[in-house]
Short mmCIF file of C-alpha atoms and ligand atoms in Angstrom, two decimals:
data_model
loop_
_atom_site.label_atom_id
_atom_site.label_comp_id
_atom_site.label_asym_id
_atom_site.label_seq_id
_atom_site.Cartn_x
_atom_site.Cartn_y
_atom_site.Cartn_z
CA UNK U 1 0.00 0.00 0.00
CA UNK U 2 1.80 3.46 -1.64
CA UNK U 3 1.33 6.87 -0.42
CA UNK U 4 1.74 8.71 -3.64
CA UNK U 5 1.21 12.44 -2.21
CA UNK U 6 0.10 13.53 1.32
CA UNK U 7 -3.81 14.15 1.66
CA UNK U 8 -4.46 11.06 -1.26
CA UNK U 9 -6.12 7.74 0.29
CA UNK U 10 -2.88 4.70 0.03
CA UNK U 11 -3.14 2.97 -2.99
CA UNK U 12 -2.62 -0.41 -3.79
CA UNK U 13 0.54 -1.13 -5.92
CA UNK U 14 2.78 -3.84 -7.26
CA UNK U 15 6.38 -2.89 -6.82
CA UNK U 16 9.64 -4.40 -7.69
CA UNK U 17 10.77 -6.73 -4.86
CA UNK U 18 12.97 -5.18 -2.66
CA UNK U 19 16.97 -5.70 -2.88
CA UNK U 20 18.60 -5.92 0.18
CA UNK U 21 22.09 -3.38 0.07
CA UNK U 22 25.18 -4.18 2.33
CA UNK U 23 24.18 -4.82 5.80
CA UNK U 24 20.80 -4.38 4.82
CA UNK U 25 18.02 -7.90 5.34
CA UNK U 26 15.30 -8.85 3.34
CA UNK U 27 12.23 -9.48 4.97
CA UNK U 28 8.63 -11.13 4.61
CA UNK U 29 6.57 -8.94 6.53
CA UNK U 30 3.59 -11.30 8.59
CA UNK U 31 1.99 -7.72 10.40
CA UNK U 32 2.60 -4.50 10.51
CA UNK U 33 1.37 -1.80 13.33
CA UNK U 34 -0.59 1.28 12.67
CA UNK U 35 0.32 4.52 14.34
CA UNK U 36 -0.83 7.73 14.68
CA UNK U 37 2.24 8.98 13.15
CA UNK U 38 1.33 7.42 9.67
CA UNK U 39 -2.28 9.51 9.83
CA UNK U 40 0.59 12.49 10.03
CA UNK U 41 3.00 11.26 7.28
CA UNK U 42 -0.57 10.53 5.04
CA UNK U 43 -1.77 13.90 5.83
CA UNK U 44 1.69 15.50 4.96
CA UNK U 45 1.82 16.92 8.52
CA UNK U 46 5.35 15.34 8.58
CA UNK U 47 7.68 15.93 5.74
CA UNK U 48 8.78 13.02 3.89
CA UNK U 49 10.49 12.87 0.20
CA UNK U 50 10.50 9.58 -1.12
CA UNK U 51 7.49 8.96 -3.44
CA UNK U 52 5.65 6.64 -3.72
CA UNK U 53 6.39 5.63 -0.02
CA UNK U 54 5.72 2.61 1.94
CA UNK U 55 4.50 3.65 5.05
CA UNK U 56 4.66 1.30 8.12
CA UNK U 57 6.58 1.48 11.14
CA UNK U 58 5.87 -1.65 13.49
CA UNK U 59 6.89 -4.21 11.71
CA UNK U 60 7.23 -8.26 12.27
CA UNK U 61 8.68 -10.03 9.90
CA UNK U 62 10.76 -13.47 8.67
CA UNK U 63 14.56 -12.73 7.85
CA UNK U 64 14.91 -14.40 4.09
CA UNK U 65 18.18 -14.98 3.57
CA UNK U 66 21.78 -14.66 4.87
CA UNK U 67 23.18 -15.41 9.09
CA UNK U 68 20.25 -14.18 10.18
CA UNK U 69 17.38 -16.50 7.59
CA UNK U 70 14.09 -17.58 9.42
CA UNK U 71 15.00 -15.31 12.44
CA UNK U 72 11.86 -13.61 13.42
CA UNK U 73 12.60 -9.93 13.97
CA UNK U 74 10.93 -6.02 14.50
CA UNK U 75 11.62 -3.06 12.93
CA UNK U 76 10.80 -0.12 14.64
CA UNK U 77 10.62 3.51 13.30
CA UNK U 78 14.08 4.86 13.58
CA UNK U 79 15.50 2.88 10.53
CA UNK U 80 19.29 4.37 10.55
CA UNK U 81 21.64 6.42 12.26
CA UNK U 82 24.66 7.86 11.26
CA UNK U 83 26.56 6.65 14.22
CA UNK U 84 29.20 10.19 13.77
CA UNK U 85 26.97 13.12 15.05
CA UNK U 86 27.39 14.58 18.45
CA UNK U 87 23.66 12.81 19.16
CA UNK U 88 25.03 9.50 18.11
CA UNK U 89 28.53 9.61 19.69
CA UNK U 90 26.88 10.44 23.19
CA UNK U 91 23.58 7.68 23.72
CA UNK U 92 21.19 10.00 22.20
CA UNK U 93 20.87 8.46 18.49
CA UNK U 94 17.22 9.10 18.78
CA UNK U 95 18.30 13.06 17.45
CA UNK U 96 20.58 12.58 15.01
CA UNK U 97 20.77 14.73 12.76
CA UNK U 98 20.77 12.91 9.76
CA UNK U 99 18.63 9.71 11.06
CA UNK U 100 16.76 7.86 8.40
CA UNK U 101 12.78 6.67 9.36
CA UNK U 102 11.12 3.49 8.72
CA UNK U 103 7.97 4.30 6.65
CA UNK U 104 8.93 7.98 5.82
CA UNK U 105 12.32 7.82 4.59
CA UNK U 106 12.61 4.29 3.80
CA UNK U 107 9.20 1.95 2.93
CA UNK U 108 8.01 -0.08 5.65
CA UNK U 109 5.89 -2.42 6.50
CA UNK U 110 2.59 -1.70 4.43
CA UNK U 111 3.56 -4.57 2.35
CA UNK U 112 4.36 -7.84 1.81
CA UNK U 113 8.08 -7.57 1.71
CA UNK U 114 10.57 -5.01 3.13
CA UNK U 115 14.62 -4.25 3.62
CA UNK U 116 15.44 -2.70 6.72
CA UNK U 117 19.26 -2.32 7.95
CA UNK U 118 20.38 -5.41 10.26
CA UNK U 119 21.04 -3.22 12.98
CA UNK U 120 18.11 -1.89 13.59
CA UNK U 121 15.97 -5.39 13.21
CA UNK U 122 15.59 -6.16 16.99
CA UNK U 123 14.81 -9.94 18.25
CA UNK U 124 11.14 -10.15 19.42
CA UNK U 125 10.28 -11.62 22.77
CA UNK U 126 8.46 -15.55 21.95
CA UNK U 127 5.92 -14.83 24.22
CA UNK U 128 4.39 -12.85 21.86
CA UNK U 129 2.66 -13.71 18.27
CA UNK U 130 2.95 -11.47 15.37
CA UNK U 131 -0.15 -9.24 15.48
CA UNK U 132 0.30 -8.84 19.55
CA UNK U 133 3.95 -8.11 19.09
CA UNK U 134 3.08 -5.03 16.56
CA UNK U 135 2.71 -2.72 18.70
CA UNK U 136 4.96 -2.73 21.18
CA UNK U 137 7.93 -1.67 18.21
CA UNK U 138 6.53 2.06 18.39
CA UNK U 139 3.52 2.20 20.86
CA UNK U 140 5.60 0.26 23.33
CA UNK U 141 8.77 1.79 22.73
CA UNK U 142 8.07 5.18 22.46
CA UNK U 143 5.59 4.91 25.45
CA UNK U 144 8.27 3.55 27.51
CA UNK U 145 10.77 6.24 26.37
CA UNK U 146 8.08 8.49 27.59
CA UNK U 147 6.93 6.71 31.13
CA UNK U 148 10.92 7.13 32.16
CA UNK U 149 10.90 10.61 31.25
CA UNK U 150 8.50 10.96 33.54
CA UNK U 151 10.33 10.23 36.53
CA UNK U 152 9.17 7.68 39.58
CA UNK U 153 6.28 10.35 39.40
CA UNK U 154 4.13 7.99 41.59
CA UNK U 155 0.46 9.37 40.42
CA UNK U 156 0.50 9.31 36.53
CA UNK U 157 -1.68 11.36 34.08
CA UNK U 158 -2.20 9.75 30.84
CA UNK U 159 -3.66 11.85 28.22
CA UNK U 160 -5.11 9.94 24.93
CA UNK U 161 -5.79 6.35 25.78
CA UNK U 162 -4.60 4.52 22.57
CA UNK U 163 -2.06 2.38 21.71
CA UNK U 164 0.86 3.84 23.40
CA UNK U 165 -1.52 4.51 26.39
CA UNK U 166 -2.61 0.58 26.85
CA UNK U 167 0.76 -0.27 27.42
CA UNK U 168 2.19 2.63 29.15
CA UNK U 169 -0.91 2.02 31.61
CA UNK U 170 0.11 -1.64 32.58
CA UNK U 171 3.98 -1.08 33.00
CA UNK U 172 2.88 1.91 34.87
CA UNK U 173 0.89 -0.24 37.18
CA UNK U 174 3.30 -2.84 37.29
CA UNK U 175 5.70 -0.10 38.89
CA UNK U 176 3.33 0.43 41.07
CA UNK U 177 2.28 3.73 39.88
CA UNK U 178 -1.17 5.13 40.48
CA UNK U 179 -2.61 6.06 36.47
CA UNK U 180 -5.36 8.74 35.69
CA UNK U 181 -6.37 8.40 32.14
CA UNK U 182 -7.80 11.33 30.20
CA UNK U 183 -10.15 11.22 27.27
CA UNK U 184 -12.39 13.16 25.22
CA UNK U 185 -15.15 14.40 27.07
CA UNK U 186 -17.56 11.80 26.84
CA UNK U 187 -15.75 8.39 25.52
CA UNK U 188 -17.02 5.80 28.02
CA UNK U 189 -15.53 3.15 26.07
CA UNK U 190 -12.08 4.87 26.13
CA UNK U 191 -12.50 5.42 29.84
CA UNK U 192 -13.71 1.59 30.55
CA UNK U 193 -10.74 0.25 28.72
CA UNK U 194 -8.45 2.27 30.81
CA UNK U 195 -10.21 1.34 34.42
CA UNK U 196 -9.86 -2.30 32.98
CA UNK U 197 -6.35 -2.21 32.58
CA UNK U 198 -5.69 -0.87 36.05
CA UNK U 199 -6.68 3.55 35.64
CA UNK U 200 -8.16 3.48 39.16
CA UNK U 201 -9.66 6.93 37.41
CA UNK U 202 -10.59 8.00 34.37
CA UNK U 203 -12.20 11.06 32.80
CA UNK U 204 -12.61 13.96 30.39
CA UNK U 205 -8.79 15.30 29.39
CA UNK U 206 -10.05 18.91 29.80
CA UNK U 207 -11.02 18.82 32.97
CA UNK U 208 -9.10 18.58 36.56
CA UNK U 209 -7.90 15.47 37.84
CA UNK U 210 -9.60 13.90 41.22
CA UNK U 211 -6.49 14.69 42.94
CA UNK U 212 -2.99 16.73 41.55
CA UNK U 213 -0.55 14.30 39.58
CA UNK U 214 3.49 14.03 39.59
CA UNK U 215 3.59 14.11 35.96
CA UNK U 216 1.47 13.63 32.88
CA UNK U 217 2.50 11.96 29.46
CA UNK U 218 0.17 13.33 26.28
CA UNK U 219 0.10 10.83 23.87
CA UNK U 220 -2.84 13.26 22.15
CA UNK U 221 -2.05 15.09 19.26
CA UNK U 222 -3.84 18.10 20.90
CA UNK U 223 -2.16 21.53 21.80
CA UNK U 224 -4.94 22.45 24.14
CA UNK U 225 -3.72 19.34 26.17
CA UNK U 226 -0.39 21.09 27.48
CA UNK U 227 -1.79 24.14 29.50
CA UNK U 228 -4.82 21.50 30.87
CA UNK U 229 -1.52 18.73 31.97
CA UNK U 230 0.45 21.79 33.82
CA UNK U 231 -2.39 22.56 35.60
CA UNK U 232 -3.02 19.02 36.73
CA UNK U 233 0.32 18.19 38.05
CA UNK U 234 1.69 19.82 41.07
CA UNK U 235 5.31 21.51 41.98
CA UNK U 236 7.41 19.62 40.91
CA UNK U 237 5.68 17.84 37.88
CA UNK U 238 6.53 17.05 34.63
CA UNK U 239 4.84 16.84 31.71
CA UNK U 240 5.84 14.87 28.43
CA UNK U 241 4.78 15.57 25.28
CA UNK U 242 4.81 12.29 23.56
CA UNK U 243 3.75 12.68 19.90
CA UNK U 244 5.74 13.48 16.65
CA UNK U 245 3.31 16.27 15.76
CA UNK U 246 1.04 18.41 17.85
CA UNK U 247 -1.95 21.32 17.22
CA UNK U 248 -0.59 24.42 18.20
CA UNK U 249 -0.36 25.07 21.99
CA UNK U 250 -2.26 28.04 23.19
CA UNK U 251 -0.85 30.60 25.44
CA UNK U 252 -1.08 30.09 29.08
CA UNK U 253 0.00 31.86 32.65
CA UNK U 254 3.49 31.27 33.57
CA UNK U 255 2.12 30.87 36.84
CA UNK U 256 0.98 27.02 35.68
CA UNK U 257 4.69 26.24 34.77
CA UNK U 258 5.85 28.22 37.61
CA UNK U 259 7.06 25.57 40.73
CA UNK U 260 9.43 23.99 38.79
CA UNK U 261 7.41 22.35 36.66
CA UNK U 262 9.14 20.25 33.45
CA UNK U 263 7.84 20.13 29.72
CA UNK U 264 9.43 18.62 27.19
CA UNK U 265 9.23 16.48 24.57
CA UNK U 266 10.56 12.69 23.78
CA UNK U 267 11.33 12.23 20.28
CA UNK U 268 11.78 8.89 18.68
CA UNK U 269 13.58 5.83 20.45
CA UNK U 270 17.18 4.68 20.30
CA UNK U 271 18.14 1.11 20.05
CA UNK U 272 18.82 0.93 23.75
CA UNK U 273 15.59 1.60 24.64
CA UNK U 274 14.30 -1.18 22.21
CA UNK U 275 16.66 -3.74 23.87
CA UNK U 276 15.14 -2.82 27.25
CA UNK U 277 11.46 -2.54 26.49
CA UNK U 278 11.31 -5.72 24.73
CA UNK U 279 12.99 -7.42 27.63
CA UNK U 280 10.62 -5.50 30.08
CA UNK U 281 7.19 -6.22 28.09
CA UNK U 282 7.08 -10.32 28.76
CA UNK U 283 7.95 -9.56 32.25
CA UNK U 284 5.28 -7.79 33.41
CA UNK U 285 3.48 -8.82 31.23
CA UNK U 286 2.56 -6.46 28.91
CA UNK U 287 -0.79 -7.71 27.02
CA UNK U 288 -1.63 -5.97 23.49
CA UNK U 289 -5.33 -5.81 22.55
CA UNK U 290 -5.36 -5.37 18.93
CA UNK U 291 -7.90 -4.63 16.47
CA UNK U 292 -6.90 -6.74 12.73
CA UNK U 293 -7.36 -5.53 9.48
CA UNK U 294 -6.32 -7.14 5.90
CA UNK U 295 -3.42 -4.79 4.46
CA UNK U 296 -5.49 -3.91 1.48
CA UNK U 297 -7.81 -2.20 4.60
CA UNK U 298 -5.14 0.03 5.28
CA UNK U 299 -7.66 3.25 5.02
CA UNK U 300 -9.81 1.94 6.47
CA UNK U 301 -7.39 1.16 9.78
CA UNK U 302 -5.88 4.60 9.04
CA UNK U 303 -9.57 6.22 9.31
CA UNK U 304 -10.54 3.81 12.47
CA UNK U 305 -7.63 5.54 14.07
CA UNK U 306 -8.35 8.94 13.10
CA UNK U 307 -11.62 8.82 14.56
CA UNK U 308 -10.80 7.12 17.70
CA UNK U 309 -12.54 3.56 16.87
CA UNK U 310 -9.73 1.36 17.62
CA UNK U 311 -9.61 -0.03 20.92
CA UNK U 312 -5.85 -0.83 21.96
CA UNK U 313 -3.59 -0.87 18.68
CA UNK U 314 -4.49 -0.92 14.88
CA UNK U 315 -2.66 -4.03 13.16
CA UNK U 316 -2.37 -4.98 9.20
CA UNK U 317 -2.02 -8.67 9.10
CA UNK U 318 -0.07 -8.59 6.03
CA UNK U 319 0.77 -12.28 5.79
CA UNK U 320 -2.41 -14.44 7.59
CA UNK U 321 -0.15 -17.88 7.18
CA UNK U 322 2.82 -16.79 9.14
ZN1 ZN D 401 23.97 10.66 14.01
ZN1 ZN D 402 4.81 5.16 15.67
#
């Protein structure tokens, strides 16, 4: 499935097979995540050259080929670094400067076959199958990135329960952490979902928490979010902005960011924090709820997403026989 501009619906394409370069595998993809950063790179909120483009970012797949042939691996989004830059050379290859991104500089996983560089194909925990194992190579990851820039914050606002949210939710509780989890106003299903995977509250994101928080993490795409998660954590608190792309955050009083409160962002993952989340997931255990869809149903996925249908994590199952 091609994205031939921003704003078009994918279409469905034969392309060449894929040829692996130098250090490079070949892989048959079995499933491949959905995130809400492909509704950005389809609606051209993110800038991305090649054309057409594979999108896909959460990738399981078969190694054909070479050492590594029937291994089962993920790909994740950050597809290559240049391993020079100042980011690089000091643990931080999540900002280099010249980083190359699965399914918006390279093709991905919309598809039945893919290259991705051996480096960055991680080993998946057994424990989980294909479609289950999906999202934890960008919801997981980056929601894990997020939960430990957070601090030991021991009451946790979650803004956005989705994919990243699910999981975040249960490693959170796991830790022993106490998780609010903010919706839209009035999505009772949203709000269930949380309370089922251990929210002991749960409620409308624009409106104040039941008690103050230590931090917040706002996996919402939604500017108005930051001023409402400063006001509901206390001194102290920090607030993370999770997502790649945001609305535009309104003004606010200094006075809610006043008390040493924190904001920042988290920006992609680096291969360390793959190693460690995949090793963490089957030990707490993180369980995925997944909603399926064929890989010709990639709009429709993309538009179950977009309006906030999907419970847990959108999933192509790309090959059903793997
Ligand atoms: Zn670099
Ligand atoms: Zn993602």
């Amino acid at each position: 499935m091609v994205l031939d501009e921003p704003g078009a619906p994918l279409r469905a394409a034969d392309l060449p097979d894929p040829e692996p370069g130098p250090g490079e595998l070949l892989l048959r993809v079995h499933a491949c995540g959905v995130c809400r950063t492909d509704l950005h790179v389809v609606d051209g909120e993110l800038a991305t050259t090649r054309r057409p483009l594979v999108p896909g970012h959460q990738i399981v797949a078969t190694v054909l080929g070479g050492e590594r042939a029937g291994e089962r691996v993920g790909v994740p989004w950050l597809g290559w670094t240049c391993g020079r830059c100042r980011f690089c050379t000091s643990g931080r290859e999540n900002l280099c400067v010249a980083a190359r991104f699965t399914g918006a500089d390279l093709d991905g996983g919309y598809a039945e076959l893919a290259v991705a560089d051996a480096r960055f194909c991680f080993p998946l925990p057994a424990d989980y199958p294909d479609l289950q194992a999906a999202p934890l190579l960008c919801a997981g990851l980056i929601g894990h990135r997020a939960l430990r820039m957070a601090g030991d914050a021991p009451r946790l606002g979650l803004y956005g329960f989705g994919a990243a949210a699910h999981i975040v939710c249960q490693v959170a509780r796991h830790e022993g952490r106490r998780v609010f989890a903010f919706t839209r106003g009035r999505d009772a299903e949203s709000q269930a979902f949380a309370r089922e995977l251990g929210a002991e509250w749960a409620g409308d994101a624009l409106g104040p928490p039941p008690e103050e928080l230590d931090a917040a993490i706002i996996f919402a795409p939604v500017g108005e979010l930051v001023p409402a998660a400063l006001r509901a954590v206390g001194r102290g608190g920090t607030v993370v902005c999770a997502g790649i792309h945001m609305s535009d955050i309104p003004s606010f009083p200094y006075e809610i960011l006043w008390g040493e409160r924190t904001l920042r962002s988290v920006a992609n993952l680096t291969r360390a924090d793959g190693e460690e989340f995949l090793a963490l997931a089957p030990r707490v255990p993180v369980r995925t709820e997944v909603a399926t869809y064929a890989l010709a149903d990639a709009n429709r996925a993309l538009a179950d997403l977009r309006a906030g249908r999907v419970r847990g994590a959108a999933v192509l199952v790309v090959d059903p026989g793997a």
